[in-house]
GROMACS .gro file of C-alpha atoms in nm:
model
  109
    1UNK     CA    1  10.445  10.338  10.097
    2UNK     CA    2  10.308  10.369  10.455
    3UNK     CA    3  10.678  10.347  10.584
    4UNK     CA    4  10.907  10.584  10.632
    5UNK     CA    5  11.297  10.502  10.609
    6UNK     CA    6  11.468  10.381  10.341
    7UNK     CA    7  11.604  10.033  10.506
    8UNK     CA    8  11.287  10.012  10.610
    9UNK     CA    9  11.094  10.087  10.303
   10UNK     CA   10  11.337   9.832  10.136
   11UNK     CA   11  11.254   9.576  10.441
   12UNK     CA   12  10.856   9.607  10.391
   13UNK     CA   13  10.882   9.569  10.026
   14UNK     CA   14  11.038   9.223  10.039
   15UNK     CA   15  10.863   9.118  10.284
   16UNK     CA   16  10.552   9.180  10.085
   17UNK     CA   17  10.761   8.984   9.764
   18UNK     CA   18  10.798   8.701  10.014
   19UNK     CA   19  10.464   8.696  10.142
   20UNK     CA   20  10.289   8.678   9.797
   21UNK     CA   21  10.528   8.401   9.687
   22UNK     CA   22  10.451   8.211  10.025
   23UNK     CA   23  10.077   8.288   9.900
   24UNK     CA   24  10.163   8.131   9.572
   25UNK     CA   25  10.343   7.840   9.703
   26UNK     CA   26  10.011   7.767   9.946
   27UNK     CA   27   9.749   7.790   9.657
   28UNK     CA   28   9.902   7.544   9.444
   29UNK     CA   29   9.870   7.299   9.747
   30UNK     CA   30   9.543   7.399   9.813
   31UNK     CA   31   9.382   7.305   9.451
   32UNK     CA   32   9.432   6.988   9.447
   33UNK     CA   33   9.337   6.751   9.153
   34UNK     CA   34   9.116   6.483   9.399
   35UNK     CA   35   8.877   6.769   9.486
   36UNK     CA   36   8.841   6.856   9.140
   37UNK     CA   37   8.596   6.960   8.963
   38UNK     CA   38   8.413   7.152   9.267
   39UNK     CA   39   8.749   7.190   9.507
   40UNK     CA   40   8.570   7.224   9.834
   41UNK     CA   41   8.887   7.258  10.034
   42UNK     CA   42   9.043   7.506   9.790
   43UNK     CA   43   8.752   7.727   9.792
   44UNK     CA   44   8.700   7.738  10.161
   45UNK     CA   45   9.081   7.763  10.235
   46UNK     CA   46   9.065   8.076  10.002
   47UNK     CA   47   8.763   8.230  10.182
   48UNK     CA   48   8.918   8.237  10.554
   49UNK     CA   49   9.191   8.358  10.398
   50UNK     CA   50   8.987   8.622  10.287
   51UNK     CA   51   8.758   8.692  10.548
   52UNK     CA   52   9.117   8.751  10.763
   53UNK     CA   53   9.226   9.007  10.539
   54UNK     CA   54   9.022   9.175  10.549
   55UNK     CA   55   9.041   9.174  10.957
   56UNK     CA   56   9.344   9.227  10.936
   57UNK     CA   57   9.327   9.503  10.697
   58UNK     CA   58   9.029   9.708  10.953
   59UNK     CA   59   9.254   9.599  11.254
   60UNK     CA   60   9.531   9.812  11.047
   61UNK     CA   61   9.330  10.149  10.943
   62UNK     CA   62   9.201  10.149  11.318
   63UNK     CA   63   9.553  10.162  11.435
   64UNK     CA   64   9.657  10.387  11.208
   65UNK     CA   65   9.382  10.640  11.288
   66UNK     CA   66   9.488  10.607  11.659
   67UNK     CA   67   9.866  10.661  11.546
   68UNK     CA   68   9.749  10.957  11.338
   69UNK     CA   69   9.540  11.129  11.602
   70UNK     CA   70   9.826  11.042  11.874
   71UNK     CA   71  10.036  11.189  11.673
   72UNK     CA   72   9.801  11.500  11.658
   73UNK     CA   73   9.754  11.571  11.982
   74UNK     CA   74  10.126  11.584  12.072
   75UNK     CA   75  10.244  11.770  11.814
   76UNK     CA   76   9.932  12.020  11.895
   77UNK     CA   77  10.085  12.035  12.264
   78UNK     CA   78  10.387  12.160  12.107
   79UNK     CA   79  10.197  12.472  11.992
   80UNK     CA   80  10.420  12.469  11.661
   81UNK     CA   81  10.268  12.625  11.322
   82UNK     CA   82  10.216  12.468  11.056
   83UNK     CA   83  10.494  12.514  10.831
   84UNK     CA   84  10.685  12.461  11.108
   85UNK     CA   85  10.551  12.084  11.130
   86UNK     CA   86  10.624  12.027  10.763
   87UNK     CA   87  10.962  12.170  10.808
   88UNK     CA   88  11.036  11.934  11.073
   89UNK     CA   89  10.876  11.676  10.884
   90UNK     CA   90  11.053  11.688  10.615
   91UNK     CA   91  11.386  11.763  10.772
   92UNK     CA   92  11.351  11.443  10.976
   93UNK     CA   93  11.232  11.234  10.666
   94UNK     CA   94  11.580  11.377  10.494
   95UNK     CA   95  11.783  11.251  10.805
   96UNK     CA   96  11.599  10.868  10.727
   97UNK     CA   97  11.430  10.862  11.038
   98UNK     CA   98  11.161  10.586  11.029
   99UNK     CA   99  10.775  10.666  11.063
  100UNK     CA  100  10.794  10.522  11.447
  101UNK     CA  101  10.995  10.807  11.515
  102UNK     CA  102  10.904  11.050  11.329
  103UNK     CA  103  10.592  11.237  11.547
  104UNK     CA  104  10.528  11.474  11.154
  105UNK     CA  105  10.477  11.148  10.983
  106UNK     CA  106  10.127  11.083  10.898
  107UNK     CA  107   9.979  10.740  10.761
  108UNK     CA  108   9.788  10.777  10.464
  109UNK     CA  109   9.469  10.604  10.446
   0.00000   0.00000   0.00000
């Protein structure tokens, strides 16, 4: 998970539960039976819905480069090794700090 913190790792994954059975709940009042057999409504209700995920999902990977190289260029400021950046990484990921405030956490991509 892209998260760090385990209330918050617990958080995200319902939230993403919820949101599929939202998703679920929509679709079946999407399709319905007087637009059979082409379902014109269905079908283009299915295709914004695409076409904003996958904004959504380039919106996302452009923030999390900027996060990443942010992130970067502080901790480079620091003039810390290394190992001393995992160290701290990992000692802060032990305490449950969350990735906002962790500056060693890295999103993965």
């Amino acid at each position: 998970s892209n998260v760090a913190g385990k209330t918050k790792q617990t958080v995200v994954s319902a939230m993403t539960l919820i949101a599929y059975c939202a998703g679920n709940m929509a679709g079946a009042q999407v399709f319905r039976t007087k637009d059979a057999p082409r379902y014109v409504s269905g079908t283009v209700a299915c295709s914004v819905c695409f076409a904003l995920e996958a904004i959504v999902i380039l919106l996302w990977r452009g923030w999390y480069m900027w996060e990443n190289r942010r992130r970067e260029r502080i901790v480079l400021s620091m003039g810390i090794s290394k190992e001393e950046q995992e160290r701290r990484g990992k000692e802060l990921g032990e305490q449950d700090v969350t990735d906002m405030k962790n500056i060693y956490f890295r999103y993965t991509m």
